[in-house]
XYZ file of C-alpha atoms in Angstrom:
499
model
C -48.237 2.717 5.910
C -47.581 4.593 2.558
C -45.795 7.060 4.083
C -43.431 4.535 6.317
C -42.911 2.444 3.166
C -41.933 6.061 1.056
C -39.553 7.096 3.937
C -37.661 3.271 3.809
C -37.304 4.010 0.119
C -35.678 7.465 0.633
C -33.267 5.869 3.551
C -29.919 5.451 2.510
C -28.520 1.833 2.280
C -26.366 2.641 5.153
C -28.888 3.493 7.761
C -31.186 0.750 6.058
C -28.295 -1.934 7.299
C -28.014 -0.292 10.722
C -31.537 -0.341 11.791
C -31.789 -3.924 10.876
C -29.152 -4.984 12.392
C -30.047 -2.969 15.482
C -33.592 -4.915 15.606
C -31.694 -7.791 15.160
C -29.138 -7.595 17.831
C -32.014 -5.911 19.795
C -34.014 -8.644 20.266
C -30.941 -11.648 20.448
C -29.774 -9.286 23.344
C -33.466 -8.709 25.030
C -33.605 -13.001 24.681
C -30.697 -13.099 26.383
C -31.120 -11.283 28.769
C -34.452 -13.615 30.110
C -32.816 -16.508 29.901
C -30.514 -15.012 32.184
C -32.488 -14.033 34.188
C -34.488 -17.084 34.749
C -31.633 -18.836 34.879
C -29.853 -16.974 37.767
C -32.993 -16.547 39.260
C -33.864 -20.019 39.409
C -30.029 -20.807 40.203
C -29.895 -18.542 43.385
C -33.385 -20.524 44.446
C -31.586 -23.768 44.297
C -28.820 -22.852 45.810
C -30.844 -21.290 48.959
C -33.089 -24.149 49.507
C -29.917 -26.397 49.250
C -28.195 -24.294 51.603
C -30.806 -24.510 53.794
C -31.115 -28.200 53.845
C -27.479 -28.541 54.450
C -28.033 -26.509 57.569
C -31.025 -28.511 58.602
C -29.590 -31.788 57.976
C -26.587 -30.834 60.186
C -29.470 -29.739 62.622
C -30.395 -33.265 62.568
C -26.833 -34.611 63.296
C -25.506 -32.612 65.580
C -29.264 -33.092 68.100
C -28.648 -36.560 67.641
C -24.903 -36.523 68.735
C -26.060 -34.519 71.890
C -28.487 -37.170 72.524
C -25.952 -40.183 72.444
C -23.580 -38.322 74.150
C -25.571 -37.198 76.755
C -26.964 -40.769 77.625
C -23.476 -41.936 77.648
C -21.840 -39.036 80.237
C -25.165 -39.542 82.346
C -24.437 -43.653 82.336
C -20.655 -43.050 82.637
C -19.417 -39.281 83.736
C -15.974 -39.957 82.696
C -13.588 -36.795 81.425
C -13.473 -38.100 77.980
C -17.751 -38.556 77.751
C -17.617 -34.707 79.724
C -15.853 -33.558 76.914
C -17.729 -34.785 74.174
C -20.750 -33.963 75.655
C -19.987 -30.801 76.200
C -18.669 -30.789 72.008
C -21.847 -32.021 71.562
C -23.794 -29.418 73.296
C -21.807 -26.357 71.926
C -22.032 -27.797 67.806
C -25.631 -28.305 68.596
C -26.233 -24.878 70.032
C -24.117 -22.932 67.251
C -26.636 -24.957 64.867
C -29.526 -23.796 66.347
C -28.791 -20.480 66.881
C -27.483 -20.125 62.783
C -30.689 -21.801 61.881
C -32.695 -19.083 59.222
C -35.509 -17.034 60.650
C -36.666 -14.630 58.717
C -40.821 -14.210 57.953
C -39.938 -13.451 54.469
C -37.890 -15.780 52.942
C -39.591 -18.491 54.741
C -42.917 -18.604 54.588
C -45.738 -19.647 57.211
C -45.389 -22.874 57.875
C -41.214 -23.131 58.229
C -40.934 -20.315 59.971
C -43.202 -21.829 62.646
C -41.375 -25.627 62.429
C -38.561 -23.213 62.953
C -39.973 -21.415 66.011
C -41.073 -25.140 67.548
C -37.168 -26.136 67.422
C -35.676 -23.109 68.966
C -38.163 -22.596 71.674
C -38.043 -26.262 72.399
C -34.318 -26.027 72.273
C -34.551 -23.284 74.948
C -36.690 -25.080 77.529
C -34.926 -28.304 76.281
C -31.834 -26.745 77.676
C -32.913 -25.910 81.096
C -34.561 -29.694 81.717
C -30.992 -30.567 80.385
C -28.626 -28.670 82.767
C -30.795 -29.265 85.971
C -30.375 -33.360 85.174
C -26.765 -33.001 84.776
C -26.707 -31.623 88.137
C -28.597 -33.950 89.927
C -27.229 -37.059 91.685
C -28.538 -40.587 90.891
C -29.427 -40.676 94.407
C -32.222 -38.008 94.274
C -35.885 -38.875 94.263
C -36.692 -36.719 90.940
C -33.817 -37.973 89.240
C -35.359 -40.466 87.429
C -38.563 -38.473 86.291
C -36.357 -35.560 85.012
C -34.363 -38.034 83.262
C -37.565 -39.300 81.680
C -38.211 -35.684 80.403
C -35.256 -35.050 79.008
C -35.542 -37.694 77.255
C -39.114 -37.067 75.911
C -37.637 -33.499 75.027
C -35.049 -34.718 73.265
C -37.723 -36.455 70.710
C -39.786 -33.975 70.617
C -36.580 -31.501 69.345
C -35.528 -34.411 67.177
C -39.506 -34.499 66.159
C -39.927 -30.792 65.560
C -35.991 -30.793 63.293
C -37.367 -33.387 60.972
C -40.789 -31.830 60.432
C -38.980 -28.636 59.765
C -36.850 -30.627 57.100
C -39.846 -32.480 55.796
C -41.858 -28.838 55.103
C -38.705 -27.496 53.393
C -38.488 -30.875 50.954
C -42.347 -30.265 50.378
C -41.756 -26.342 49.809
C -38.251 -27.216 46.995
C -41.392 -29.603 45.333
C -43.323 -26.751 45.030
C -41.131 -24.621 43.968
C -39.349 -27.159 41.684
C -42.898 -27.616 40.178
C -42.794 -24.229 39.223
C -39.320 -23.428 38.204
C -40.292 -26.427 35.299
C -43.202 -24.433 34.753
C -41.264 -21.019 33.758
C -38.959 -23.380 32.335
C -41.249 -24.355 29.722
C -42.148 -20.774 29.275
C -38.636 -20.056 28.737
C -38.419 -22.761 25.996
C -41.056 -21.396 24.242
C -39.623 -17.896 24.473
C -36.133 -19.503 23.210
C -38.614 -20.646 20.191
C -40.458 -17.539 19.559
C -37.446 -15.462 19.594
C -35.356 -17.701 17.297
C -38.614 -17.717 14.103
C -37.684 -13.505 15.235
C -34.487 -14.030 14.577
C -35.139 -16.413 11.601
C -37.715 -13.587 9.804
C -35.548 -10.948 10.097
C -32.981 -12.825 8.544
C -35.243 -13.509 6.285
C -35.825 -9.786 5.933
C -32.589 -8.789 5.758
C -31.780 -10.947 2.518
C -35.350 -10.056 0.849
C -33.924 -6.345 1.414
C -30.707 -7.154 -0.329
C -32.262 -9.260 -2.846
C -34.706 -6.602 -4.208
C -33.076 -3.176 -3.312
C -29.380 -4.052 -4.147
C -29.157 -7.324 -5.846
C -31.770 -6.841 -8.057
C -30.710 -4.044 -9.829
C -27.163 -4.997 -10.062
C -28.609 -7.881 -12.014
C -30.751 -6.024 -14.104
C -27.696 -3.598 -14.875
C -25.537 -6.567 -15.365
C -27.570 -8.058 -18.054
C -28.868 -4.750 -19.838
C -25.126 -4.267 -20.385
C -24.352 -7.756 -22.149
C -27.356 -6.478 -24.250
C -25.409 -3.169 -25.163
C -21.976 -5.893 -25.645
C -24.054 -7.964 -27.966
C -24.924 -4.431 -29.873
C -28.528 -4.810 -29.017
C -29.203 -1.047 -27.787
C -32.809 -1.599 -25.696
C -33.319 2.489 -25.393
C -36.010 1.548 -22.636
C -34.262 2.932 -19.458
C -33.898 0.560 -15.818
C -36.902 1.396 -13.720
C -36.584 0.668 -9.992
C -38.296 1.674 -6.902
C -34.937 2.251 -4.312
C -34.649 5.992 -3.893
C -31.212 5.306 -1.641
C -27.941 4.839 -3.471
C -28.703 2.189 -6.008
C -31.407 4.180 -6.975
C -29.099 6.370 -8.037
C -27.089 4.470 -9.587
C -29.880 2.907 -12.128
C -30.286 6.523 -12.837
C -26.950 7.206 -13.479
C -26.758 3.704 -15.469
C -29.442 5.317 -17.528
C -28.334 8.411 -18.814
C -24.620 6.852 -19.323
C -26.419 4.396 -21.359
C -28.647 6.651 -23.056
C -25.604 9.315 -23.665
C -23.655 5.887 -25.106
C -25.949 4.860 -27.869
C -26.457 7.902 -29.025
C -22.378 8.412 -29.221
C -22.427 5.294 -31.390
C -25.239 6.425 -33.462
C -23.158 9.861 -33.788
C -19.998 7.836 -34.757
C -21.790 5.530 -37.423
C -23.201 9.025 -38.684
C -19.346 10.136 -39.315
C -17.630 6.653 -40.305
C -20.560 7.496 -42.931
C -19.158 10.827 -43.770
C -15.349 9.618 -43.793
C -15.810 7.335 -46.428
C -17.502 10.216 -48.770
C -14.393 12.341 -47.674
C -12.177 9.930 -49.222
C -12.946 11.064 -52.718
C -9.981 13.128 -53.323
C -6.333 12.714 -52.427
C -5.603 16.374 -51.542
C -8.557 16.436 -49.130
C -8.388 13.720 -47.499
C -6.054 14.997 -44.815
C -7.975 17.913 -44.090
C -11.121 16.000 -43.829
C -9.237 13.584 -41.600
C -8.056 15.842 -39.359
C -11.808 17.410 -39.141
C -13.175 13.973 -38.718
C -10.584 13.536 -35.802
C -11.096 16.542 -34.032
C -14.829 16.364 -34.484
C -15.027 13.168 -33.075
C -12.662 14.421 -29.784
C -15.281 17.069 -29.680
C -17.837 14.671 -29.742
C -16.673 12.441 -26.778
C -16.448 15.384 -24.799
C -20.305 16.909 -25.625
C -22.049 13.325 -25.248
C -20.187 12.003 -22.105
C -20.816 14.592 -19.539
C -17.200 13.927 -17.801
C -18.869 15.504 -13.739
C -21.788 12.343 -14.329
C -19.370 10.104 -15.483
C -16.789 10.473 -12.596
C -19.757 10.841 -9.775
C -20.772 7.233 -11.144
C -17.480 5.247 -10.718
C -16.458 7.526 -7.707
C -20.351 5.972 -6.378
C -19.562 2.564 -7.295
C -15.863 3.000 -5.972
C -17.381 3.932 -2.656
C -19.912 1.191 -2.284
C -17.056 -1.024 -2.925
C -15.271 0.190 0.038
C -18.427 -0.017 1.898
C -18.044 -3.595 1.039
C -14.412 -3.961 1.353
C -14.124 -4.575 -2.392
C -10.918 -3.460 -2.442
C -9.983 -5.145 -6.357
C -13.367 -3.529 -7.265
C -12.204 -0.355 -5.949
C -8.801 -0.177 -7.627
C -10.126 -1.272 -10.978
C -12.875 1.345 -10.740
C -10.298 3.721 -10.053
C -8.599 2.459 -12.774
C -11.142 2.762 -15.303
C -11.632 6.452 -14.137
C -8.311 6.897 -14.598
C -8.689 6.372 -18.352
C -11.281 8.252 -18.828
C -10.587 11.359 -17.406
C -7.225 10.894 -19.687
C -8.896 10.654 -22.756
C -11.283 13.677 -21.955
C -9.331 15.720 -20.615
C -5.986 15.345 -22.243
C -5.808 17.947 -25.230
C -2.045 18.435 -25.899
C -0.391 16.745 -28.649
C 2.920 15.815 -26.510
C 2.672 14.922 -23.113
C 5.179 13.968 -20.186
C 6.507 10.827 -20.264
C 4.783 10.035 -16.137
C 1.437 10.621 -17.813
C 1.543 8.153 -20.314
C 3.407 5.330 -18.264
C 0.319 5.721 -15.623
C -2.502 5.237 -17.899
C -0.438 2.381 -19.274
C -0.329 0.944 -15.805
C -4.367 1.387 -15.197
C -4.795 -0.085 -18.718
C -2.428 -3.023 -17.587
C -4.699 -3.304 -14.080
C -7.634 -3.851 -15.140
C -6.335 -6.443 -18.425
C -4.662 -8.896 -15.642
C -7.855 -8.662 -13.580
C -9.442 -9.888 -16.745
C -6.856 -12.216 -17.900
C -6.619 -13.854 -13.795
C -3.198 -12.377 -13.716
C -1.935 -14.893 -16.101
C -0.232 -11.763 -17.767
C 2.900 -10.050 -15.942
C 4.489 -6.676 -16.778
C 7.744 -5.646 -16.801
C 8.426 -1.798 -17.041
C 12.457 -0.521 -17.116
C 12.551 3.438 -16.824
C 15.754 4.798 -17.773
C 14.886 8.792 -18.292
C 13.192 11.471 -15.991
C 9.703 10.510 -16.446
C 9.258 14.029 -15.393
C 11.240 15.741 -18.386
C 10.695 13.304 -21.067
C 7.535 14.251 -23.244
C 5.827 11.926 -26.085
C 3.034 12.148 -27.921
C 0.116 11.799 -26.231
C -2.563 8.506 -26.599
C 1.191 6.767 -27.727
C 1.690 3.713 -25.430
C -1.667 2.538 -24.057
C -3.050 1.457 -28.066
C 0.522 -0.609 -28.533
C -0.199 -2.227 -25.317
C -3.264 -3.169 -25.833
C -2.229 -4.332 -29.632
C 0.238 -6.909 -27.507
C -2.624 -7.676 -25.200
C -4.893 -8.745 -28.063
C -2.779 -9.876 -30.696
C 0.063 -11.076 -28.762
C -0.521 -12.665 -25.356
C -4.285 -12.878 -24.443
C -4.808 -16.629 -26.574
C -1.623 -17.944 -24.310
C -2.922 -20.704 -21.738
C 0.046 -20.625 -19.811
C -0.025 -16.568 -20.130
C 2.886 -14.189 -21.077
C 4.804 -10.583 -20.377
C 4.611 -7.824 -21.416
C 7.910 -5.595 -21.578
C 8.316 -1.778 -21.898
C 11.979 -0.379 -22.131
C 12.719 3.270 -22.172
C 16.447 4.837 -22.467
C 17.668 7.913 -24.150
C 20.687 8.060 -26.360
C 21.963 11.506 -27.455
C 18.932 13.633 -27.617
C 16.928 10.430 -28.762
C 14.036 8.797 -26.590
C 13.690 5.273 -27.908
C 10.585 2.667 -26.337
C 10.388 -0.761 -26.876
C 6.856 -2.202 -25.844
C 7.598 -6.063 -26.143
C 5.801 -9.248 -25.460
C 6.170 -13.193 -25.795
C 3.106 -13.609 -27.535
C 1.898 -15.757 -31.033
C 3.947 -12.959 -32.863
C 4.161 -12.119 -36.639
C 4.933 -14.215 -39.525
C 8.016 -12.966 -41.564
C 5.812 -12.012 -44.697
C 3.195 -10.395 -42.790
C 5.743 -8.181 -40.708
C 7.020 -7.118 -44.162
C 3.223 -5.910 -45.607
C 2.889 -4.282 -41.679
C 6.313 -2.446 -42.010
C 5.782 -1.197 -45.467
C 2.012 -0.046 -44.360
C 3.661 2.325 -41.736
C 5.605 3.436 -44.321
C 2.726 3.841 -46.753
C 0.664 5.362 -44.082
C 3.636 7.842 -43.147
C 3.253 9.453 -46.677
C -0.585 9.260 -47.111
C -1.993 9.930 -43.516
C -4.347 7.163 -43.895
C -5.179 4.271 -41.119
C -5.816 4.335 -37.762
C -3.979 2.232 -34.411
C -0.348 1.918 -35.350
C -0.443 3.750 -38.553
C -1.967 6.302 -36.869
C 0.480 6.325 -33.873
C 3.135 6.089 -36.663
C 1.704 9.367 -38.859
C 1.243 10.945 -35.903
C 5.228 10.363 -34.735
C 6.154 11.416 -38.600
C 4.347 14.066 -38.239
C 5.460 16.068 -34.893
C 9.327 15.205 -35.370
C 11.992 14.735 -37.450
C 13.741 11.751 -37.747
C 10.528 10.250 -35.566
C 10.007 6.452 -36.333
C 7.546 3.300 -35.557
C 9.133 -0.150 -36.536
C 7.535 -3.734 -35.678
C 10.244 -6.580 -35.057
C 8.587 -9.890 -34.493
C 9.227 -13.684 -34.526
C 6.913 -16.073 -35.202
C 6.346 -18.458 -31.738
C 8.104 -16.137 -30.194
C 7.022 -12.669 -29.584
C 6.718 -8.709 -31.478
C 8.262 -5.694 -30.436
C 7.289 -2.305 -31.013
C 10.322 0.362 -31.483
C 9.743 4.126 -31.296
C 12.260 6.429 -32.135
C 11.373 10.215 -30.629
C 13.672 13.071 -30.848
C 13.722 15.431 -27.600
C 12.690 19.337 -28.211
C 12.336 18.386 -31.866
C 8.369 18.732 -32.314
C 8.083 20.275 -35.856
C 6.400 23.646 -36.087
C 2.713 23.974 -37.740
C 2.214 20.342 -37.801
C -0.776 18.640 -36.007
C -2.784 15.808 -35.703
């Protein structure tokens, strides 16, 4: 039993649902197949014994008719009672002779009322014929009329015996027909609590093996959300797919707090390089690039794609398909930020991480927010600085349109005017109060000359830095909406300087 349950554990989730299923279907198909089969059985019975008594009800008929006619051609031999004695006698003998007589099907007991009729009917026939040819004027007229007679109740007799046995034989059988009836019912029953426990089955399976854990993985993460790191890793017993998973959940979670731990260790060390004016770029820049370098050493990029290309999967599996695209999405990102080391990038490479960032955000927001991109350069040819669009976007997202009820848009423009790239990322969000869009201006321009501050001041050193005559301004109305201009020279990126 260990071994069977150990096995089940190892089978993949796939396989798990087909052998269910296959039981299941199994036995809904085996059921159906009885009640078929008692059915038709018990259908091609009734039809036969009603068959049968059609015949021998016609039997019954068509001896009587020979009787009355016979009387009446014998009192009156007219051509009209000739002819319909002679009708008579031919329905009656085609009756006779399609009467059933096989051992077999009939058992003891008709088979001999059946032999009594035909047999009579033979000698019957004889008695019959020699009356019709006698005058009324011979001596044995009168006794062979008497026998004829007498045979003709005896055949009449013998018919309804032989339909009196096959009523008795239909009870009998009836009475056992209810009998496998019943058994049938209870069959029906039995195989419908089947049916009902492996249901049952089915969703205990997908409770514990795959719900489960999704749960527990849910809930561990609003943990990590609510900054309460619980270092104790998932434990399950699946060994399939989800099993996996957990696993995978595990080290990315494990690999995660110990990133944060690593980053509190050199916000810690940033403020201590802040000491000293002339430093404090070079530290900067070391505090950058060793938190780049990081990223890359604690999240092991080949785990981290095999875990959303899993969960990408099972959502196909499960014809997910918004789960799939946003999980695409996601990996999208990622593998941008890991894996993207140049300072300037193409133009195509920027605009698609902006459109997975944009994704997954109206997933979130219920697609309340709507995006509007107008492309007038060659993404192809164009080149920016890379991590450029994605943090303004998201600055709109947050700051701009994500406390909107009714929702709002979100606008990128990019043209090119001699030499000159200029973007406008716009929205029709809360916006910016005229003295605060002052204090934000003149911080870029602080931040230009210093190299301090991160998000838009550092998207706005960053631009100062590569070109000349670069430039970040923020335009905004209040109740009505902000808009981010960058101003980036083509082929101008300065030499020596980097971020």
């Amino acid at each position: 039993m260990y071994k069977v349950k150990e096995r089940w554990s190892k089978t993949s989730i796939k396989d798990k649902w087909f052998i269910l299923i296959s039981v299941s279907i199994a036995i809904m198909v085996l059921s159906q197949c009885m009640i078929s089969y008692f059915g038709i059985s018990g259908l091609n019975e009734f039809e036969g014994v009603m068959e049968n008594n059609s015949v021998y009800n016609e039997l019954l008929e068509v001896i009587k008719e020979e009787q009355e006619t016979f009387i009446a051609y014998i009192r009156n031999r007219t051509d009209e009672n000739k002819t319909a004695y002679e009708n008579a006698v031919s329905a009656c003998d085609q009756c006779i002779h399609a009467l059933p007589f096989n051992y077999e099907k009939l058992g003891e007991e008709r088979y001999a009322r059946t032999w009594n009729v035909i047999s009579g009917y033979k000698g019957y026939v004889k008695y019959r014929d020699k009356v019709i040819e006698l005058s009324e004027t011979d001596e044995s007229y009168i006794d062979s009329m008497y026998e004829v007679l007498e045979m003709q109740e005896s055949l009449s007799f013998y018919a309804s015996k032989l339909v009196q046995v096959t009523l008795e034989q239909w009870d009998s059988v009836y009475e056992e027909r209810v009998a496998t009836l019943n058994t049938l019912y209870i069959w029906v029953v039995v195989t419908g609590m089947l049916v009902f426990l492996f249901a049952v089955l089915i969703w205990r399976y997908v409770s514990d093996a795959i719900i489960g854990p999704i749960l527990m993985i849910a809930d561990d993460s609003r943990k990590m959300a609510d900054s309460k790191f619980d270092v104790r890793p998932l434990v399950v017993e699946n060994k399939d797919e989800i099993g996996e998973l957990v696993q995978a959940y595990n080290k990315m979670k494990e690999t995660t707090i110990e990133y944060i731990y690593t980053l509190e260790d050199k916000n810690l060390m940033a403020e201590l390089l802040h000491q000293e004016e002339m430093e404090k770029l070079e530290l900067e820049q070391r505090f950058e690039q060793a938190q780049l370098e990081v990223l890359k050493s604690q999240v092991n990029p080949h785990f981290l794609f095999n875990t959303l290309n899993m969960i990408s999967g099972m959502a196909k599996l499960e014809d997910a398909d918004v789960t799939d695209r946003m999980t695409l999405s996601l990996a999208n990102l990622f593998r941008y930020n890991l894996r993207t080391v140049e300072q300037e990038v193409y133009l195509e490479q920027e605009l698609a991480v902006v459109d997975d960032y944009i994704y997954i955000q109206q997933m979130r927001f219920d697609n309340r927010i709507q995006y509007e991109k107008i492309v007038e350069v060659d993404e192809n040819k164009a080149r920016i600085p890379s991590f450029t669009l994605q943090p303004i976007v998201e600055n709109a997202f947050v700051h701009g349109v994500s406390s909107l009820e009714e929702g709002g848009i979100i606008r990128i423009h990019i043209w090119e005017e001699e030499s000159m790239l200029y973007i406008d990322i716009s929205d029709n969000g809360v916006g910016i109060d005229k003295e605060t869009l002052e204090k934000l201006n003149q911080k870029l321009l602080k931040i230009n000359n210093s190299g301090r501050g991160i998000g838009l001041g550092n998207i706005s050193r960053r631009v100062d830095m590569m070109y000349e005559n670069g430039n970040v301004k923020v335009s905004s109305t209040q109740g009505q909406g902000t808009t981010v201009s960058l101003m980036i020279p083509q082929k101008q990126l300065k030499e020596g300087k980097h971020v």
